[in-house]
Coordinates of C-alpha atoms and ligand atoms in Angstrom, one line a residue:
M25 CA 31.0 -16.8 -12.6
R26 CA 29.7 -13.8 -10.5
T27 CA 30.9 -10.4 -10.3
F28 CA 31.3 -8.9 -6.5
Y29 CA 31.6 -5.3 -6.0
I30 CA 30.5 -4.5 -2.5
G31 CA 28.8 -1.0 -2.1
L32 CA 29.1 0.3 1.3
F33 CA 28.3 4.1 0.9
S34 CA 26.1 6.6 2.5
L35 CA 22.7 7.0 1.1
A36 CA 23.5 10.7 0.4
L37 CA 26.7 9.8 -1.6
L38 CA 24.8 7.0 -3.7
L39 CA 22.1 9.5 -4.5
H40 CA 24.6 12.1 -5.7
S41 CA 26.7 9.5 -7.7
C42 CA 24.4 9.3 -10.8
S43 CA 25.8 9.7 -14.1
P44 CA 25.4 13.1 -15.9
A45 CA 22.0 13.7 -17.6
G46 CA 21.4 11.8 -20.8
T47 CA 23.6 8.7 -20.0
K48 CA 22.1 5.4 -19.5
E49 CA 22.7 5.5 -15.8
Q50 CA 20.5 8.5 -15.2
S51 CA 17.6 6.9 -13.3
V52 CA 14.3 8.0 -12.1
V53 CA 14.7 7.4 -8.1
P54 CA 12.3 7.4 -5.1
S55 CA 12.2 10.4 -2.9
A56 CA 13.1 9.9 0.9
R57 CA 9.6 9.8 1.8
Q58 CA 8.9 7.0 -0.7
L59 CA 11.7 5.1 0.5
N60 CA 10.4 5.2 3.9
W61 CA 6.9 4.3 2.9
Q62 CA 8.2 1.2 0.8
D63 CA 9.7 -0.1 3.9
L64 CA 6.3 -0.1 5.8
E65 CA 5.2 -3.1 3.3
Y66 CA 2.1 -3.9 5.3
Y67 CA -0.5 -1.6 6.9
A68 CA -4.3 -1.4 7.5
F69 CA -7.0 0.3 5.9
V70 CA -10.2 0.8 8.1
H71 CA -13.5 1.5 6.4
F72 CA -15.9 2.8 9.2
S73 CA -18.5 5.4 8.9
I74 CA -22.3 5.7 8.6
N75 CA -22.5 2.9 5.9
T76 CA -21.5 0.7 8.8
F77 CA -25.1 1.4 10.2
T78 CA -26.9 1.6 6.9
D79 CA -25.2 -1.8 5.7
K80 CA -24.3 0.0 2.3
E81 CA -21.0 0.5 0.4
W82 CA -21.8 3.9 -0.9
G83 CA -24.0 6.2 1.0
F84 CA -26.1 8.4 -0.8
G85 CA -25.4 11.5 1.4
D86 CA -28.9 11.8 3.0
E87 CA -28.2 9.7 6.2
S88 CA -28.8 11.2 9.4
P89 CA -25.7 11.5 11.5
E90 CA -27.8 10.1 14.2
L91 CA -27.3 6.7 12.6
F92 CA -23.8 6.6 13.7
N93 CA -23.7 5.0 17.0
P94 CA -21.2 2.2 17.9
T95 CA -21.8 0.8 21.1
E96 CA -18.3 -0.3 22.2
L97 CA -15.7 1.7 20.0
D98 CA -12.4 1.0 20.9
T99 CA -9.6 2.3 18.5
D100 CA -7.2 0.9 21.0
Q101 CA -8.5 -2.7 20.0
W102 CA -7.8 -1.6 16.2
A103 CA -4.3 -0.7 17.0
R104 CA -3.7 -3.8 19.0
V105 CA -4.9 -6.1 16.4
A106 CA -3.0 -4.2 13.9
K107 CA 0.3 -4.1 15.7
E108 CA -0.1 -7.9 16.6
A109 CA -0.8 -8.7 12.9
G110 CA 2.6 -7.1 12.0
M111 CA 1.1 -3.9 10.4
K112 CA 2.9 -0.8 10.5
G113 CA 0.0 1.7 10.4
I114 CA -3.8 2.4 10.1
I115 CA -5.4 4.6 7.3
I116 CA -8.8 5.6 8.3
T117 CA -11.7 6.9 6.2
A118 CA -12.2 10.1 7.8
K119 CA -14.7 11.0 5.2
H120 CA -16.2 8.5 2.8
H121 CA -18.3 9.3 -0.4
D122 CA -21.6 10.0 1.5
G123 CA -19.8 13.0 3.2
F124 CA -20.0 12.2 6.9
A125 CA -17.1 13.4 9.1
L126 CA -15.5 11.2 11.4
W127 CA -14.2 14.1 13.4
P128 CA -16.2 17.2 14.2
S129 CA -15.3 19.5 11.3
V130 CA -16.2 23.0 11.7
Y131 CA -17.1 23.2 8.1
T132 CA -20.3 20.8 8.3
E133 CA -23.0 19.6 10.3
H134 CA -22.9 16.1 8.7
S135 CA -20.3 14.7 11.4
V136 CA -19.9 13.2 14.8
K137 CA -20.8 16.2 16.4
N138 CA -24.3 15.5 15.5
S139 CA -24.3 11.8 16.5
P140 CA -25.5 10.2 19.7
W141 CA -21.9 8.4 19.9
R142 CA -20.0 10.1 22.8
D143 CA -23.0 12.6 23.2
G144 CA -22.0 14.4 20.2
K145 CA -18.6 15.3 21.6
G146 CA -16.6 12.5 20.0
D147 CA -13.6 12.8 17.7
L148 CA -12.9 9.3 16.3
L149 CA -9.6 10.9 14.4
K150 CA -8.2 12.0 17.9
E151 CA -9.0 8.7 19.5
L152 CA -7.0 6.8 16.8
R153 CA -4.2 8.9 17.1
T154 CA -3.8 8.3 20.8
S155 CA -4.3 4.3 20.0
C156 CA -1.6 4.6 17.2
D157 CA 0.6 6.3 19.5
K158 CA 0.3 4.1 22.1
Y159 CA 1.0 1.0 19.9
G160 CA 3.6 2.7 17.8
L161 CA 1.8 2.6 14.8
K162 CA 1.6 5.3 11.9
M163 CA -1.6 6.9 10.9
G164 CA -3.1 7.9 7.7
V165 CA -6.2 9.5 6.4
Y166 CA -8.6 8.8 3.6
L167 CA -10.6 11.9 2.4
S168 CA -13.0 11.2 -0.2
P169 CA -13.1 13.8 -3.0
W170 CA -16.5 12.9 -3.9
D171 CA -19.0 14.3 -1.4
R172 CA -22.6 13.3 -2.0
N173 CA -23.8 15.2 1.1
H174 CA -22.4 18.6 0.3
P175 CA -24.6 21.1 -1.5
D176 CA -21.9 22.6 -3.3
Y177 CA -20.3 19.6 -4.8
G178 CA -19.5 20.3 -8.5
T179 CA -18.8 24.0 -7.9
E180 CA -15.6 26.1 -7.1
A181 CA -16.9 26.5 -3.4
Y182 CA -16.8 22.7 -2.8
I183 CA -13.0 22.8 -3.6
T184 CA -12.7 25.3 -0.6
Y185 CA -14.6 23.2 1.5
Y186 CA -12.7 20.1 0.7
R187 CA -9.2 21.8 1.3
N188 CA -10.3 23.3 4.7
Q189 CA -11.6 19.7 5.6
L190 CA -8.2 18.7 4.4
T191 CA -6.3 21.2 6.4
E192 CA -8.1 20.2 9.7
L193 CA -6.8 16.6 9.4
L194 CA -3.5 17.8 8.3
T195 CA -3.1 20.3 11.4
Q196 CA -4.9 18.6 14.2
Y197 CA -4.1 15.0 14.3
G198 CA -0.2 14.8 14.5
P199 CA 2.2 13.2 11.8
L200 CA 0.5 11.5 9.0
F201 CA 2.1 8.9 6.8
E202 CA -0.4 8.7 4.0
V203 CA -3.2 10.6 2.7
W204 CA -5.4 8.6 0.4
F205 CA -7.4 10.6 -2.4
D206 CA -9.9 8.1 -4.0
G207 CA -10.5 8.2 -7.7
A208 CA -14.2 7.1 -7.5
N209 CA -16.2 10.3 -7.8
G210 CA -18.9 12.0 -9.5
G211 CA -22.7 10.8 -10.2
D212 CA -25.8 11.0 -8.4
G213 CA -26.3 12.1 -4.7
Y214 CA -28.2 13.9 -2.3
Y215 CA -26.1 17.3 -2.7
G216 CA -27.9 19.1 0.1
G217 CA -31.4 18.0 -0.8
A218 CA -31.0 18.6 -4.8
N219 CA -31.2 14.9 -5.4
E220 CA -29.7 14.9 -8.6
S221 CA -26.6 13.7 -10.7
R222 CA -23.4 15.9 -10.9
K223 CA -20.5 15.0 -13.0
V224 CA -17.4 16.8 -12.8
D225 CA -14.2 16.8 -15.1
K226 CA -11.9 14.6 -13.1
L227 CA -8.8 16.2 -14.7
T228 CA -9.4 19.8 -14.0
Y229 CA -12.2 20.1 -11.3
Y230 CA -10.2 19.3 -8.3
D231 CA -7.2 21.4 -9.1
W232 CA -4.9 18.8 -7.6
P233 CA -1.7 20.6 -7.7
N234 CA -2.9 23.1 -5.2
T235 CA -4.5 20.6 -2.8
H236 CA -1.1 18.5 -3.1
A237 CA 0.7 21.6 -2.0
L238 CA -1.2 21.7 1.2
V239 CA -0.1 18.1 1.8
R240 CA 3.5 19.2 1.3
Q241 CA 3.1 22.4 3.3
Y242 CA 1.6 20.7 6.5
Q243 CA 2.9 17.1 6.3
P244 CA 6.0 17.1 4.1
D245 CA 6.7 13.5 5.2
A246 CA 3.4 12.1 3.9
V247 CA 3.1 10.2 0.7
M248 CA -0.1 11.1 -1.4
F249 CA -1.9 8.2 -2.9
S250 CA -4.3 8.4 -6.0
D251 CA -4.5 6.5 -9.2
A252 CA -2.0 8.7 -10.5
G253 CA 0.3 9.5 -7.5
P254 CA 1.7 11.9 -7.2
D255 CA 3.9 9.8 -4.6
I256 CA 2.1 6.4 -4.9
R257 CA -0.4 4.9 -7.4
W258 CA -3.2 2.4 -7.4
V259 CA -2.4 -1.1 -8.4
G260 CA -5.2 -1.3 -10.9
N261 CA -7.6 -3.7 -9.0
E262 CA -9.1 -4.4 -5.5
K263 CA -8.5 -8.1 -5.5
G264 CA -5.0 -7.9 -3.8
Y265 CA -2.8 -8.9 -6.8
A266 CA 0.0 -6.7 -8.2
N267 CA 0.8 -7.1 -11.8
Q268 CA 3.4 -9.8 -12.6
T269 CA 5.5 -7.0 -14.3
T270 CA 5.3 -3.8 -12.1
W271 CA 7.6 -0.9 -12.7
S272 CA 7.6 1.7 -10.2
T273 CA 8.1 4.6 -12.8
L274 CA 5.2 6.1 -14.6
Y275 CA 4.6 8.9 -17.1
R276 CA 2.9 10.5 -14.0
D277 CA 1.7 13.5 -15.8
S278 CA -0.3 11.9 -18.4
V279 CA -2.6 10.2 -15.9
Y280 CA -5.0 11.3 -13.3
A281 CA -6.9 10.3 -10.5
G282 CA -10.2 8.7 -11.5
M283 CA -9.3 8.4 -15.3
P284 CA -11.3 5.8 -17.3
D285 CA -9.2 2.6 -17.7
F286 CA -6.6 3.4 -15.3
D287 CA -5.9 -0.3 -15.0
R288 CA -4.1 -0.2 -18.0
F289 CA -1.4 1.3 -15.8
S290 CA -1.1 -1.6 -13.4
A291 CA 2.3 -2.5 -15.0
G292 CA 3.6 0.8 -14.6
Q293 CA 5.9 2.3 -17.5
E294 CA 9.5 1.2 -17.9
E295 CA 10.3 4.6 -19.2
G296 CA 8.3 6.3 -17.0
T297 CA 9.5 9.8 -15.9
H298 CA 8.6 9.7 -12.1
W299 CA 8.9 7.4 -9.3
V300 CA 5.2 6.1 -8.5
P301 CA 5.2 3.0 -7.0
T302 CA 2.0 0.9 -6.4
E303 CA 0.0 0.2 -3.4
T304 CA -2.2 -2.7 -3.4
D305 CA -5.7 -2.2 -1.6
V306 CA -7.8 -5.1 -0.8
S307 CA -10.5 -5.9 1.7
I308 CA -10.1 -8.7 4.2
R309 CA -14.2 -9.3 3.3
P310 CA -15.8 -9.1 0.1
G311 CA -17.2 -5.3 0.9
W312 CA -15.1 -2.6 2.1
F313 CA -17.5 -1.6 5.0
Y314 CA -18.9 -3.9 7.4
H315 CA -21.9 -6.4 6.6
A316 CA -23.2 -9.2 9.0
S317 CA -24.0 -11.1 6.0
E318 CA -20.2 -11.3 5.2
D319 CA -19.3 -12.8 8.6
D320 CA -18.9 -16.1 7.1
K321 CA -16.9 -14.4 4.0
V322 CA -13.6 -13.4 5.6
K323 CA -10.7 -14.3 3.3
T324 CA -8.9 -17.5 4.7
V325 CA -5.2 -17.3 5.9
A326 CA -4.2 -19.2 2.6
H327 CA -6.1 -16.5 0.5
L328 CA -4.3 -13.7 2.6
W329 CA -0.9 -15.5 2.2
D330 CA -1.3 -15.5 -1.4
I331 CA -2.3 -11.8 -1.4
Y332 CA 0.7 -10.8 0.6
L333 CA 3.0 -13.0 -1.8
N334 CA 1.5 -11.1 -4.9
S335 CA 1.6 -7.7 -3.6
V336 CA 4.6 -7.2 -1.0
G337 CA 6.3 -10.1 -3.2
L338 CA 5.5 -8.0 -6.4
N339 CA 7.1 -4.8 -5.7
S340 CA 4.2 -3.3 -4.0
N341 CA 2.8 -2.6 -0.5
L342 CA -0.1 -4.2 0.9
L343 CA -3.1 -2.0 2.4
L344 CA -5.4 -4.7 3.8
N345 CA -8.8 -3.3 4.8
L346 CA -10.5 -4.2 8.0
P347 CA -14.2 -3.3 8.1
V348 CA -15.0 -2.3 11.6
D349 CA -18.1 -3.7 12.8
R350 CA -21.4 -1.7 14.3
R351 CA -19.9 -2.4 17.8
G352 CA -16.8 -0.2 16.8
L353 CA -14.4 -3.3 16.9
V354 CA -12.5 -5.5 14.3
H355 CA -14.6 -8.7 14.2
E356 CA -13.4 -11.9 15.8
T357 CA -13.1 -13.9 12.7
D358 CA -11.4 -11.1 11.0
V359 CA -8.8 -10.9 14.1
E360 CA -8.4 -14.8 13.6
R361 CA -7.5 -14.8 10.1
L362 CA -5.0 -11.9 10.7
M363 CA -3.3 -13.9 13.6
G364 CA -3.2 -16.8 11.2
L365 CA -1.3 -14.7 8.4
K366 CA 1.1 -13.3 11.2
T367 CA 1.8 -16.8 12.2
Q368 CA 2.5 -17.7 8.6
L369 CA 4.8 -14.6 8.2
D370 CA 6.6 -15.6 11.1
A371 CA 7.3 -19.1 10.6
T372 CA 8.4 -18.1 7.0
F373 CA 10.6 -15.1 7.3
A374 CA 11.9 -15.7 10.8
Q375 CA 15.0 -17.2 9.1
N376 CA 16.8 -16.6 6.1
L377 CA 18.1 -20.2 5.2
I378 CA 21.1 -18.7 3.0
A379 CA 22.1 -15.9 5.5
S380 CA 25.3 -17.6 6.6
A381 CA 26.2 -18.6 2.8
A382 CA 25.3 -15.4 1.3
P383 CA 27.8 -12.5 1.1
S384 CA 27.0 -10.2 4.2
E385 CA 25.7 -7.2 1.8
L386 CA 23.1 -9.6 0.5
S387 CA 21.8 -10.6 3.8
D388 CA 22.2 -7.6 6.4
G389 CA 18.7 -6.3 5.5
D390 CA 20.3 -3.0 4.6
R391 CA 19.6 -1.6 1.2
N392 CA 22.7 0.5 1.3
T393 CA 25.0 -2.4 1.0
F394 CA 24.6 -4.2 -2.3
E395 CA 26.2 -6.3 -4.7
L396 CA 26.6 -4.8 -8.3
L397 CA 26.2 -6.8 -11.4
Q398 CA 28.1 -5.0 -14.0
S399 CA 26.7 -5.2 -17.6
G400 CA 28.5 -8.0 -19.4
E401 CA 28.3 -11.8 -19.2
S402 CA 28.3 -12.2 -15.4
H403 CA 25.0 -11.2 -14.5
R404 CA 24.6 -13.9 -12.0
I405 CA 24.5 -14.4 -8.3
E406 CA 25.3 -17.9 -7.0
I407 CA 25.0 -19.1 -3.5
E408 CA 26.0 -22.7 -2.6
L409 CA 25.2 -24.2 0.7
T410 CA 27.4 -26.7 2.8
T411 CA 24.4 -28.7 3.8
P412 CA 21.1 -29.0 1.8
V413 CA 17.9 -27.0 3.0
E414 CA 14.3 -27.6 2.5
A415 CA 13.0 -24.7 0.7
N416 CA 10.2 -23.1 -1.3
L417 CA 10.5 -19.5 -1.4
F418 CA 13.1 -17.0 -2.6
S419 CA 13.2 -13.3 -2.3
V420 CA 15.3 -10.6 -4.0
Q421 CA 15.5 -6.9 -3.7
E422 CA 17.1 -4.3 -5.7
A423 CA 18.7 -1.1 -4.2
I424 CA 15.9 1.0 -5.3
Q425 CA 17.1 4.3 -4.1
F426 CA 19.3 4.0 -7.5
G427 CA 16.1 3.2 -9.5
Q428 CA 14.6 0.1 -10.8
H429 CA 16.6 -1.7 -13.5
I430 CA 16.1 -5.5 -13.8
Q431 CA 13.9 -6.1 -16.9
S432 CA 14.1 -10.0 -16.9
F433 CA 15.5 -12.7 -14.6
R434 CA 15.8 -16.3 -14.2
F435 CA 15.9 -18.2 -10.7
F436 CA 17.6 -21.6 -10.4
V437 CA 17.9 -24.0 -7.5
A438 CA 20.6 -26.8 -7.3
D439 CA 19.3 -30.3 -6.1
E440 CA 21.2 -32.7 -3.9
S441 CA 23.5 -33.4 -6.7
G442 CA 24.5 -30.0 -7.0
N443 CA 22.7 -29.5 -10.5
Y444 CA 21.0 -26.2 -11.2
K445 CA 17.6 -26.2 -12.5
N446 CA 15.8 -23.3 -13.7
V447 CA 12.5 -23.0 -11.7
Y448 CA 11.3 -19.6 -12.4
E449 CA 11.6 -16.8 -15.2
G450 CA 10.3 -13.5 -14.6
T451 CA 10.4 -9.7 -15.5
T452 CA 10.7 -6.9 -12.9
V453 CA 12.1 -7.1 -9.5
G454 CA 12.0 -3.6 -7.9
N455 CA 11.7 -3.2 -4.0
K456 CA 11.0 -7.0 -3.5
R457 CA 10.3 -10.1 -5.5
M458 CA 9.2 -13.1 -3.9
I459 CA 9.3 -16.3 -6.0
T460 CA 7.7 -19.7 -4.8
F461 CA 8.6 -23.0 -6.0
D462 CA 7.9 -26.7 -5.3
T463 CA 9.4 -27.6 -1.7
Q464 CA 12.5 -29.4 -2.1
N465 CA 16.2 -29.8 -0.7
V466 CA 18.2 -27.2 -1.9
T467 CA 21.9 -27.2 -2.1
G468 CA 22.3 -23.8 -3.7
V469 CA 20.5 -20.9 -5.6
A470 CA 21.2 -18.8 -8.6
F471 CA 19.7 -15.7 -9.6
E472 CA 20.6 -14.4 -13.1
V473 CA 19.7 -11.3 -14.6
I474 CA 18.6 -11.7 -18.3
E475 CA 18.1 -7.9 -19.4
A476 CA 18.4 -4.6 -17.5
K477 CA 18.0 -1.2 -18.4
A478 CA 21.1 0.0 -16.3
T479 CA 23.5 -1.3 -13.8
V480 CA 21.8 -3.8 -11.4
R481 CA 22.4 -3.5 -7.6
I482 CA 21.3 -6.4 -5.6
A483 CA 20.6 -5.4 -1.9
E484 CA 19.1 -8.5 -0.4
V485 CA 18.4 -12.2 -1.2
A486 CA 17.0 -14.7 1.3
L487 CA 15.6 -18.2 1.0
H488 CA 12.8 -19.5 3.2
R489 CA 10.4 -22.5 3.8
A490 CA 6.8 -21.4 4.0
P491 CA 4.8 -23.9 5.9
D492 CA 2.1 -25.3 3.7
L493 CA -1.3 -24.0 4.2
E494 CA -4.8 -25.6 3.4
Ligands
FUL21 C1 -12.9 3.0 -3.9 C2 -14.2 3.3 -3.3 O1 -15.4 3.5 -3.9 C3 -14.5 2.3 -2.5 O2 -15.8 2.4 -1.6 C4 -13.4 2.1 -1.4 O3 -13.3 3.2 -0.6 C5 -12.3 1.9 -2.0 C6 -11.0 1.7 -1.1 O4 -12.0 2.7 -3.0 O5 -12.8 3.7 -5.0

């Protein structure tokens, strides 16, 4: 038996319809900016800087800006590739740990203004902005807190420098959708010639609340990433795989960027006090930066597809890194793999095989219409098909504007005689959970909630046939 309760309200009404504090229905919910971010699902990271020209992953900070000299730099190519790949934006390493700035910051000489590229008049951030606008992509920035070039790193003066640079990025390059604060920092470096090791207390040194306030002031729609949020958090590994159990909630204020053993938090915390969903960052190659020696190590389409299923399909967003090469282009092999993944995504998701059999609120692509599963016995959605379809992937979404509530579920498929078989049992759902199963002829599907911490609202369900990949 199933319980239908069609929710067709405005978002504003929904957000105000929570029960009084202290009751079971008082959920931690996402902000509007977090909801918008969650809808992006898939976007690009670009690691490109001085390391591209030194063949390193972490520059020491003593590299000459003269090394930065891409011969065919074309941000239009990056944006075109990202767009054609189905990505929604690009996050650029404006400054990596080596301290080299890709824009002509007035606060340092360690930037493109002292590079031969564009005769020292180049501004990569500006070029990327133009290209993102041209291709309808969002733009984000990565600004490494650790700076192995700056003489003041480790002192109060560096925090001022960091905020000055951040303010340049926040005020000169149009709307940013995400600001990325890396947790890796502290250790040896050039530090203006000191050539020493500098350790900072990652909990207190950066005085994060005041830096976050700058982002809110100048870019109120941007989400901030770090190991611990405040808006989105690290998934806990750089392999591209979210945790099978992924709560978007976290006791945020007990964790901080760069803390040891952060990967312990990859599952989130069911009773967490803040909404801080995961972002899965992974590179299309072994390294984050370009190395010619990795030209034959670009991830296969099958690998990328598996990553997609285990990130976007596990209540996370996928930030896929493209190491732009020394020409200043996304390498041909990487482009080919990205387009291979796009073909797979299109072939799989173009059609929802239960769209006509499912109630419209579950298949209209709108999280504001949903099916309410009341507590009690009938925690089940069953969709029968009049003609069998070949399928191997089921996708389900919670209406997360009310919070994340499913703790465990079962999924069933009905064979050609109409017999339901349990093919999957899992824990969390959240924004989106994708379940793959052996390709078979399906006459019905059932999604059953085993345990939930509060009323469950299912926004969407979909059934697909993903092409087989090598
Ligand atoms: C890490 C950095 O140390 C890597 O170089 C890279 O930027 C990755 C995305 O984050 O913490």
